[in-house]
CSV table of C-alpha atoms in Angstrom, one decimal:
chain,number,residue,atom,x,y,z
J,1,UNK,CA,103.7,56.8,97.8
J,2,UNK,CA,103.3,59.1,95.0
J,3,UNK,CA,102.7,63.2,95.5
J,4,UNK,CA,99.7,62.8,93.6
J,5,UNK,CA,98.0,60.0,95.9
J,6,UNK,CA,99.1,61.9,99.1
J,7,UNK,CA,97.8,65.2,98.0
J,8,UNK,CA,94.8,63.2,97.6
J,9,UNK,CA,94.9,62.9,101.5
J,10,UNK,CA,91.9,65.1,103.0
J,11,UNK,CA,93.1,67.3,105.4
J,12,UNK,CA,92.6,68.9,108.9
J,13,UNK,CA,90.4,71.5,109.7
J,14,UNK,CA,91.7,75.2,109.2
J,15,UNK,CA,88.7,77.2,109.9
J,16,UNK,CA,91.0,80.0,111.6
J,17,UNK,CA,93.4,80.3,109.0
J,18,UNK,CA,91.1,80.5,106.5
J,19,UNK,CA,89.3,83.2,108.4
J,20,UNK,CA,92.1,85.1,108.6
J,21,UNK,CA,93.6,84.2,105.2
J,22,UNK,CA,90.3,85.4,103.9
J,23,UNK,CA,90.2,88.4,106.2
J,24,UNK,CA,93.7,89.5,105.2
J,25,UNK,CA,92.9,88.8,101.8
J,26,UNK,CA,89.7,91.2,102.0
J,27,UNK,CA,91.7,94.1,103.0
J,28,UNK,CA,94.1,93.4,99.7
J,29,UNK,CA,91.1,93.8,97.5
J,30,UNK,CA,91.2,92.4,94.1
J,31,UNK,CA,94.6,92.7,92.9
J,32,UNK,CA,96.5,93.8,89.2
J,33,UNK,CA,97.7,90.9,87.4
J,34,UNK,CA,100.6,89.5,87.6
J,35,UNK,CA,99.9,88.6,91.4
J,36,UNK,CA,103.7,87.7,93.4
J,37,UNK,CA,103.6,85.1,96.1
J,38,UNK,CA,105.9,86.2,98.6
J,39,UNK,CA,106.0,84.8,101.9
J,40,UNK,CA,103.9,87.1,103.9
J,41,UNK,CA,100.9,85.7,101.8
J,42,UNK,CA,102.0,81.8,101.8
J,43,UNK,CA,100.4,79.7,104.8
J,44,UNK,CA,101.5,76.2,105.8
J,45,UNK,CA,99.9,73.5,108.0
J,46,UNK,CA,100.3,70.0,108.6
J,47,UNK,CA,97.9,67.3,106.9
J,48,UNK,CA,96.1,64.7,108.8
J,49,UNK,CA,99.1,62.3,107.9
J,50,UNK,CA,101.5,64.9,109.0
J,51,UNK,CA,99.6,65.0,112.6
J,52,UNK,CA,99.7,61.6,112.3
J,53,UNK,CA,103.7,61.3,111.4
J,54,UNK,CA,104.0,62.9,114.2
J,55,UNK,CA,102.2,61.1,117.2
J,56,UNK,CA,104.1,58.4,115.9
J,57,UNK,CA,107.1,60.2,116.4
J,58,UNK,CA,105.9,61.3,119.6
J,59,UNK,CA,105.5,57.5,120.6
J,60,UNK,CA,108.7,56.5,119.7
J,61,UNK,CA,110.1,59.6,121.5
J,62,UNK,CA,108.3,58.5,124.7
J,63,UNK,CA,109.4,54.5,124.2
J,64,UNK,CA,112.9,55.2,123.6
J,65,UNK,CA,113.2,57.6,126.4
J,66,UNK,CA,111.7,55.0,128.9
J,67,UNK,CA,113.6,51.8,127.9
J,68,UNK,CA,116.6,54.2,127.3
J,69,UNK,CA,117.0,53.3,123.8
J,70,UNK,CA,119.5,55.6,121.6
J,71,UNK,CA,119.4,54.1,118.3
J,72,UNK,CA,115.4,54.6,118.8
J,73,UNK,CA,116.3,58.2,119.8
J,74,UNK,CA,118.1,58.5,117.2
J,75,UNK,CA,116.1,57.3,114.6
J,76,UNK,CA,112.9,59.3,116.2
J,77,UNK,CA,115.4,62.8,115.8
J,78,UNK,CA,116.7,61.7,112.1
J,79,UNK,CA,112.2,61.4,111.3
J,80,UNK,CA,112.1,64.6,113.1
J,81,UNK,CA,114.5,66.6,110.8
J,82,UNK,CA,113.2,65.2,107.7
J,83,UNK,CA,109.8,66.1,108.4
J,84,UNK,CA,111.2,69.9,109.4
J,85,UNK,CA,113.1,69.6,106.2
J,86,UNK,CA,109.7,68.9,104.7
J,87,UNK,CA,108.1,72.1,106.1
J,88,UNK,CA,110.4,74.2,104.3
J,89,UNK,CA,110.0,72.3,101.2
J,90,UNK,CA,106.9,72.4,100.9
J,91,UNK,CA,107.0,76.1,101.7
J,92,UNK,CA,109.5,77.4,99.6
J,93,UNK,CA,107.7,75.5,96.3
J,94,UNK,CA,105.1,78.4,96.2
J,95,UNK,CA,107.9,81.2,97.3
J,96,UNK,CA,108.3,83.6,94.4
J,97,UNK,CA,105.8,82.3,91.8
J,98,UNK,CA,103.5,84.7,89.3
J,99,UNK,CA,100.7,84.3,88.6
J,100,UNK,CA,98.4,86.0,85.3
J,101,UNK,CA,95.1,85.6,85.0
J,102,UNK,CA,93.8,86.3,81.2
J,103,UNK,CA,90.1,87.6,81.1
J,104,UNK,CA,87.4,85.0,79.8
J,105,UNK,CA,85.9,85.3,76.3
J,106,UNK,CA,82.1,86.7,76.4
J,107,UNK,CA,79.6,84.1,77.6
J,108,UNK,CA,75.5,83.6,77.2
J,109,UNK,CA,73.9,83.0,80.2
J,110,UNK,CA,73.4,79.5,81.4
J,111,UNK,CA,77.4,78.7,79.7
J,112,UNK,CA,80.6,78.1,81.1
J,113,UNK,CA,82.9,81.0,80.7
J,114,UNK,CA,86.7,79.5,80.5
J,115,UNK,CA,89.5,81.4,82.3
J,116,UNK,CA,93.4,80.7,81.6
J,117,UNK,CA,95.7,81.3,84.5
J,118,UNK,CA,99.4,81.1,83.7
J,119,UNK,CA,101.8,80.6,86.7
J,120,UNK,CA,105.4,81.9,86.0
J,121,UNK,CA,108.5,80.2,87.7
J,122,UNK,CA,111.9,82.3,87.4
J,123,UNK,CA,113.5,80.8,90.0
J,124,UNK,CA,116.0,77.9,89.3
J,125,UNK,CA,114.3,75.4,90.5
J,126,UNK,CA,111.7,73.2,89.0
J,127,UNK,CA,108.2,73.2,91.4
J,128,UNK,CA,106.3,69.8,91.4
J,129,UNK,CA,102.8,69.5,92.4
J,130,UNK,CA,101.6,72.8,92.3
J,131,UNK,CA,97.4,72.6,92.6
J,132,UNK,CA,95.0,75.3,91.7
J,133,UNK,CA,91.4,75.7,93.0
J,134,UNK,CA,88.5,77.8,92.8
J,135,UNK,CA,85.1,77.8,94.9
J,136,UNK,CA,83.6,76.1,91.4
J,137,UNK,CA,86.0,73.2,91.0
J,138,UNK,CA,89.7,71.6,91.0
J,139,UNK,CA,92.5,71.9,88.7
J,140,UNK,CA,95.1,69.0,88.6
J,141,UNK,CA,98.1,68.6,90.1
J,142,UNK,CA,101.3,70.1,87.6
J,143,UNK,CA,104.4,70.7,87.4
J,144,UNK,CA,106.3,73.8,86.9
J,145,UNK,CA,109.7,73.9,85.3
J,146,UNK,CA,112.8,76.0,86.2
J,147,UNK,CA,112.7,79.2,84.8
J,148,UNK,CA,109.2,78.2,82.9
J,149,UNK,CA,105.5,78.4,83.2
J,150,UNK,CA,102.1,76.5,83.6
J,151,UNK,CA,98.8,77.1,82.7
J,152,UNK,CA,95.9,75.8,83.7
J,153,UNK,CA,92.1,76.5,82.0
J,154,UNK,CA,89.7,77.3,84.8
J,155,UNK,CA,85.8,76.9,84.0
J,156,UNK,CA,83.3,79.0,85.4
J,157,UNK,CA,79.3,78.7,85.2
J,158,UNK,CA,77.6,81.6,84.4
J,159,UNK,CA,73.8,82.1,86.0
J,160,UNK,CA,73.1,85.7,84.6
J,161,UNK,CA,73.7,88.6,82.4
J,162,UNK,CA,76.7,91.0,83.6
J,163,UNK,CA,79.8,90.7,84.7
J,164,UNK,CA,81.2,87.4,85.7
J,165,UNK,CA,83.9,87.4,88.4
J,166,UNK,CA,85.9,84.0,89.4
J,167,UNK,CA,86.5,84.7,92.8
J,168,UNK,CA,89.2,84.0,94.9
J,169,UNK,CA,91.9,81.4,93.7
J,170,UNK,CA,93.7,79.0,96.0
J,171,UNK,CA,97.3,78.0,94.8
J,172,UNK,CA,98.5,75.0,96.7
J,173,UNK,CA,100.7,71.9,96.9
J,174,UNK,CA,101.5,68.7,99.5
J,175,UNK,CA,105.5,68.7,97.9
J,176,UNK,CA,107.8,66.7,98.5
J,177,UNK,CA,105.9,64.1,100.9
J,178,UNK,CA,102.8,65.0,101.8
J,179,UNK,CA,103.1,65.9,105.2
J,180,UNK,CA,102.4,69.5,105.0
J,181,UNK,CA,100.1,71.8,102.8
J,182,UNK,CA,101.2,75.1,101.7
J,183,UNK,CA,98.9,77.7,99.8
J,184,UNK,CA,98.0,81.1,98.8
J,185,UNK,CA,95.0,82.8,98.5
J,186,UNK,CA,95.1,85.6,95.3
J,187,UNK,CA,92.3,87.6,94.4
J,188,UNK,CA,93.3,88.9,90.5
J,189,UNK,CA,91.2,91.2,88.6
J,190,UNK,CA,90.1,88.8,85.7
J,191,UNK,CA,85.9,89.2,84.3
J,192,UNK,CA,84.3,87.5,81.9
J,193,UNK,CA,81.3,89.7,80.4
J,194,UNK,CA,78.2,87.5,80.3
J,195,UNK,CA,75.5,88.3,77.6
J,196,UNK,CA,71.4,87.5,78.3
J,197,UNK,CA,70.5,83.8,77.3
J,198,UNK,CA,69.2,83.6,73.9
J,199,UNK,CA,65.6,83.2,74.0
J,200,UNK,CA,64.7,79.5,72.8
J,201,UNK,CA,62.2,80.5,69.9
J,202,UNK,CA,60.9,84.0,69.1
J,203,UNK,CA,58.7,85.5,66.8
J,204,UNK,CA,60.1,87.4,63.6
J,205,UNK,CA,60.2,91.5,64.8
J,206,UNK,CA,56.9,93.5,64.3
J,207,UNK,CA,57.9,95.3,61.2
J,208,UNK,CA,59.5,99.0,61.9
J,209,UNK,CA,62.0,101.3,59.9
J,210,UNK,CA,63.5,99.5,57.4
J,211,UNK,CA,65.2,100.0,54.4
J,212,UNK,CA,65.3,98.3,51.0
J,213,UNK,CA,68.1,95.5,49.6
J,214,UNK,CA,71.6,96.6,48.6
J,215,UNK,CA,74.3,95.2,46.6
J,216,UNK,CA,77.8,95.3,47.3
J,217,UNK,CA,80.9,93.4,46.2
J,218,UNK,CA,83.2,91.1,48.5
J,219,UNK,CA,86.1,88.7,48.0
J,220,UNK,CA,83.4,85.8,48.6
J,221,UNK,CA,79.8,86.1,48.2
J,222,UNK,CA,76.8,84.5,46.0
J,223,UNK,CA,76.8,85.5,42.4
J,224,UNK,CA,80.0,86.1,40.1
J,225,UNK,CA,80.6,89.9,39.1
J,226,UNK,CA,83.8,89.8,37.4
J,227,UNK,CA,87.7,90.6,37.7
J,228,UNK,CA,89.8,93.4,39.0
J,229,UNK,CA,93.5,93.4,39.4
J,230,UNK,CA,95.3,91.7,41.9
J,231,UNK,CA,95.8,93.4,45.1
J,232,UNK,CA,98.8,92.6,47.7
J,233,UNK,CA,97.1,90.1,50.4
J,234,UNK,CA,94.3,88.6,47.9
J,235,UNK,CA,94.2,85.5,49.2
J,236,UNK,CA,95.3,83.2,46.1
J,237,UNK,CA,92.7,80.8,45.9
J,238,UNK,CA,90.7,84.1,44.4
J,239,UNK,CA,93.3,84.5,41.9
J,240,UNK,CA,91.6,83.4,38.3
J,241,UNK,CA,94.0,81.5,37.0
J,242,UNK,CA,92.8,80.7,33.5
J,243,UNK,CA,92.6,84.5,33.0
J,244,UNK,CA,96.2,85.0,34.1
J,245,UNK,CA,97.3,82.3,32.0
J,246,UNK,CA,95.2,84.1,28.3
J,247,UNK,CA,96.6,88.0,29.8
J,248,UNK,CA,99.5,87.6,31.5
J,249,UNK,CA,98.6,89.4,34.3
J,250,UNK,CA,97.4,88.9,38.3
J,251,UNK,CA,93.5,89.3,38.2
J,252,UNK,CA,91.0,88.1,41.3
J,253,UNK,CA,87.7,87.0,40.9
J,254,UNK,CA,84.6,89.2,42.3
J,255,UNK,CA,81.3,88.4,43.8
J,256,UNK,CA,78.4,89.9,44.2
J,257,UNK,CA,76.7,90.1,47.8
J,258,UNK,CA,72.9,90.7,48.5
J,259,UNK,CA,72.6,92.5,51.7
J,260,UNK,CA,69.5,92.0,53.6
J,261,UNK,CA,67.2,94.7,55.0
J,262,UNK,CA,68.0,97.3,57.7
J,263,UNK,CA,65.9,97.2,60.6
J,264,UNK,CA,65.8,98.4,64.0
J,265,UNK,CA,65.5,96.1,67.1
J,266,UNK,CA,63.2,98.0,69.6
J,267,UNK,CA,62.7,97.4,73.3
J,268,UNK,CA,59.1,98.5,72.8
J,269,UNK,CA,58.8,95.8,70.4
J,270,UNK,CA,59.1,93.1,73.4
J,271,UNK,CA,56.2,95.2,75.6
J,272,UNK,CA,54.3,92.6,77.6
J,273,UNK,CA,57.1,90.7,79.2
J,274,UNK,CA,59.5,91.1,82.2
J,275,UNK,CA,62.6,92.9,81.6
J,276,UNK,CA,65.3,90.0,81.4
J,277,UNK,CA,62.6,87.8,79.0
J,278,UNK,CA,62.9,90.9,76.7
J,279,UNK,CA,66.8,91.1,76.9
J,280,UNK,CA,66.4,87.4,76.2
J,281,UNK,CA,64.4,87.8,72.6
J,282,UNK,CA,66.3,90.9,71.9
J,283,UNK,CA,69.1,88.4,72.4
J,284,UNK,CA,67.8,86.4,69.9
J,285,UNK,CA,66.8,88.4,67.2
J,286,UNK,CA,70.5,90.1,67.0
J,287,UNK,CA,71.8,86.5,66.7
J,288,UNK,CA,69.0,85.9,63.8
J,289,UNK,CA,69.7,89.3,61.9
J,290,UNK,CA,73.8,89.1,62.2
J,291,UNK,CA,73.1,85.3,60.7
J,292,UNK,CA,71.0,86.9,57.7
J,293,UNK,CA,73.4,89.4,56.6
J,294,UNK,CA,70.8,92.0,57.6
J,295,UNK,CA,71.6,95.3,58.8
J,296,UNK,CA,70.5,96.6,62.0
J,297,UNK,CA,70.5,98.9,65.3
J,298,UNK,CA,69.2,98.4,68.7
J,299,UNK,CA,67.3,100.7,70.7
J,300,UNK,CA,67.2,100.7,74.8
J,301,UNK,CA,65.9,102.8,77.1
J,302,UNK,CA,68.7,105.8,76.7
J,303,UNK,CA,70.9,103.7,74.5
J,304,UNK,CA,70.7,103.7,70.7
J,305,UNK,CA,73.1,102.2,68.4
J,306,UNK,CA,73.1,102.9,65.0
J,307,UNK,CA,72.4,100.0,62.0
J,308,UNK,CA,75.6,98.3,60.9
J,309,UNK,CA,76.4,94.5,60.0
J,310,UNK,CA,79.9,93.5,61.6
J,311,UNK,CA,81.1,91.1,64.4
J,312,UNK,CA,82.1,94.1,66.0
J,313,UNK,CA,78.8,95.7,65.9
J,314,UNK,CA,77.0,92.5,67.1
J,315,UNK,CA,79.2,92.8,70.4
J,316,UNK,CA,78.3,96.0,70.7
J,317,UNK,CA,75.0,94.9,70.3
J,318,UNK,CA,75.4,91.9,72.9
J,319,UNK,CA,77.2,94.2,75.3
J,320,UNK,CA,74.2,96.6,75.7
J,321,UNK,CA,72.2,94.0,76.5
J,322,UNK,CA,74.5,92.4,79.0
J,323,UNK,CA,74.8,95.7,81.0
J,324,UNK,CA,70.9,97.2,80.4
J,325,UNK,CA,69.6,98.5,84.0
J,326,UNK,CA,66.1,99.2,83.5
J,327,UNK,CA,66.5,101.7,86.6
């Protein structure tokens, strides 16, 4: 039988080692990443066809016993030391692992935020089998090399704005035969920042401060505005070639950008509607005005920030949002 099939094998109850695993693991608190799993942390108990491996060994104990049978003894004793074999086994393939937990890129609300957890071998040894598991879902079953590493991508639905935590992680694995499980609870400090859900449709901002249209010039844009010399790290498909070829020199082509207006995005503009459906079209209207080329700035209750037109200033933007208390 495969280790894949076996580790399909439900398992016995554990309530009180999982109250205490969970207990001991609430006194850690959430820990630094890279998390070591050293044996103080690593729990191991039988699976329902360990308990039943051994009842049968337990049978044949009893019937060799009473008909005085040695070669049954013996065989019972040679099943008995390769399922104690198995114990440590199965133990010893979580011993001395790291694990890293990379932070999740920023989510809207209502989307699956994606975590990568890396799991670091230096030991040796290769480590079949190894499992990991959240309270959201499953990952499947891999292996881990000698002196290597495996990752795994973890997703994560997201319900509201703020910070998005994973919760605990279970590291486990039913290597070499299935007869035990062996796993580790780890608690790493890993967040995913979760922005307010886009409102669906919203109507264009009440018009505010706003400024007039600007030009300026970029490497790409709409209208043609001439040639300047070649800079290092032009990228060459700007490179006018049929000019290079008449002056003998490096030239790159020019455009001409219209920028949009500059307006301000107001939380008094959204009066009239409960405080997370105006985080939603404030939501919105950032996405609209970073898609326009406009410039803009957003205005919270004790939170300004300035017009601008960057990807950096929309997460600003988004990030205000995401972590607005009213209160």
């Amino acid at each position: 039988m495969s280790v894949s099939a076996l580790a399909d094998r439900p398992t016995p109850p554990r309530g009180a080692m999982e109250w205490l695993a969970s207990h001991v693991l609430k006194r850690r608190g959430i820990e630094r990443c890279p998390v070591h799993l050293h044996r103080k942390r690593i729990y191991i108990l039988p699976t329902r066809f360990g308990l039943f491996f051994g009842l049968v060994l337990f049978i044949m104990l009893i019937g060799s016993l009473n008909y005085n049978n040695n070669l049954g003894l013996l065989l019972t004793f040679l099943l008995a030391s390769l399922a104690l074999v198995c114990t440590f086994h199965t133990a010893r393939n979580l011993y001395d692992l790291d694990m890293t937990l990379v932070r999740a890129q920023p989510v809207f609300a209502g989307e699956s935020a994606e975590f990568h957890v890396q799991l670091r071998n230096a030991s040796g040894w290769p480590r079949p089998a190894i499992a990991l598991a959240t309270g959201h879902n499953q990952a499947a079953a891999s292996d881990i090399p000698a002196r290597g590493e495996q990752s795994w991508s973890l997703r994560v639905p997201s319900r509201k704005r703020g910070w998005l935590y994973p919760g605990r992680l279970r590291v486990s694995t039913f290597y070499p035969l299935g007869m035990f499980e062996s796993w580790a609870w780890v608690e790493p400090d890993a967040w995913c920042l979760v922005y307010p859900a886009p409102e669906a449709w919203s109507p264009a901002p009440p018009p505010g401060h706003e400024e007039g249209e600007g030009h300026f010039l970029l490497d790409e844009g709409e209208d043609f505005a001439g040639l300047r010399d070649y800079r290092p790290g032009d990228p060459s498909r700007r490179i006018a070639w049929k000019a290079v070829a008449h002056s003998g020199r490096l030239v790159t082509k020019e455009y001409l950008h219209t920028a949009g207006q500059t307006r301000w995005l107001d939380w008094e503009a959204t009066a009239g509607l409960e405080t997370e459906a105006r985080l939603s079209r404030l939501c919105r209207w950032i996405l609209e005005a970073h898609a326009r080329g406009d410039r803009y700035g957003l205005r919270l209750p004790g939170i300004a920030v300035e017009p601008a037109l960057s990807s950096d200033h929309r997460e600003r933007c988004l990030r205000a949002l995401a972590l607005f208390d009213e209160a």
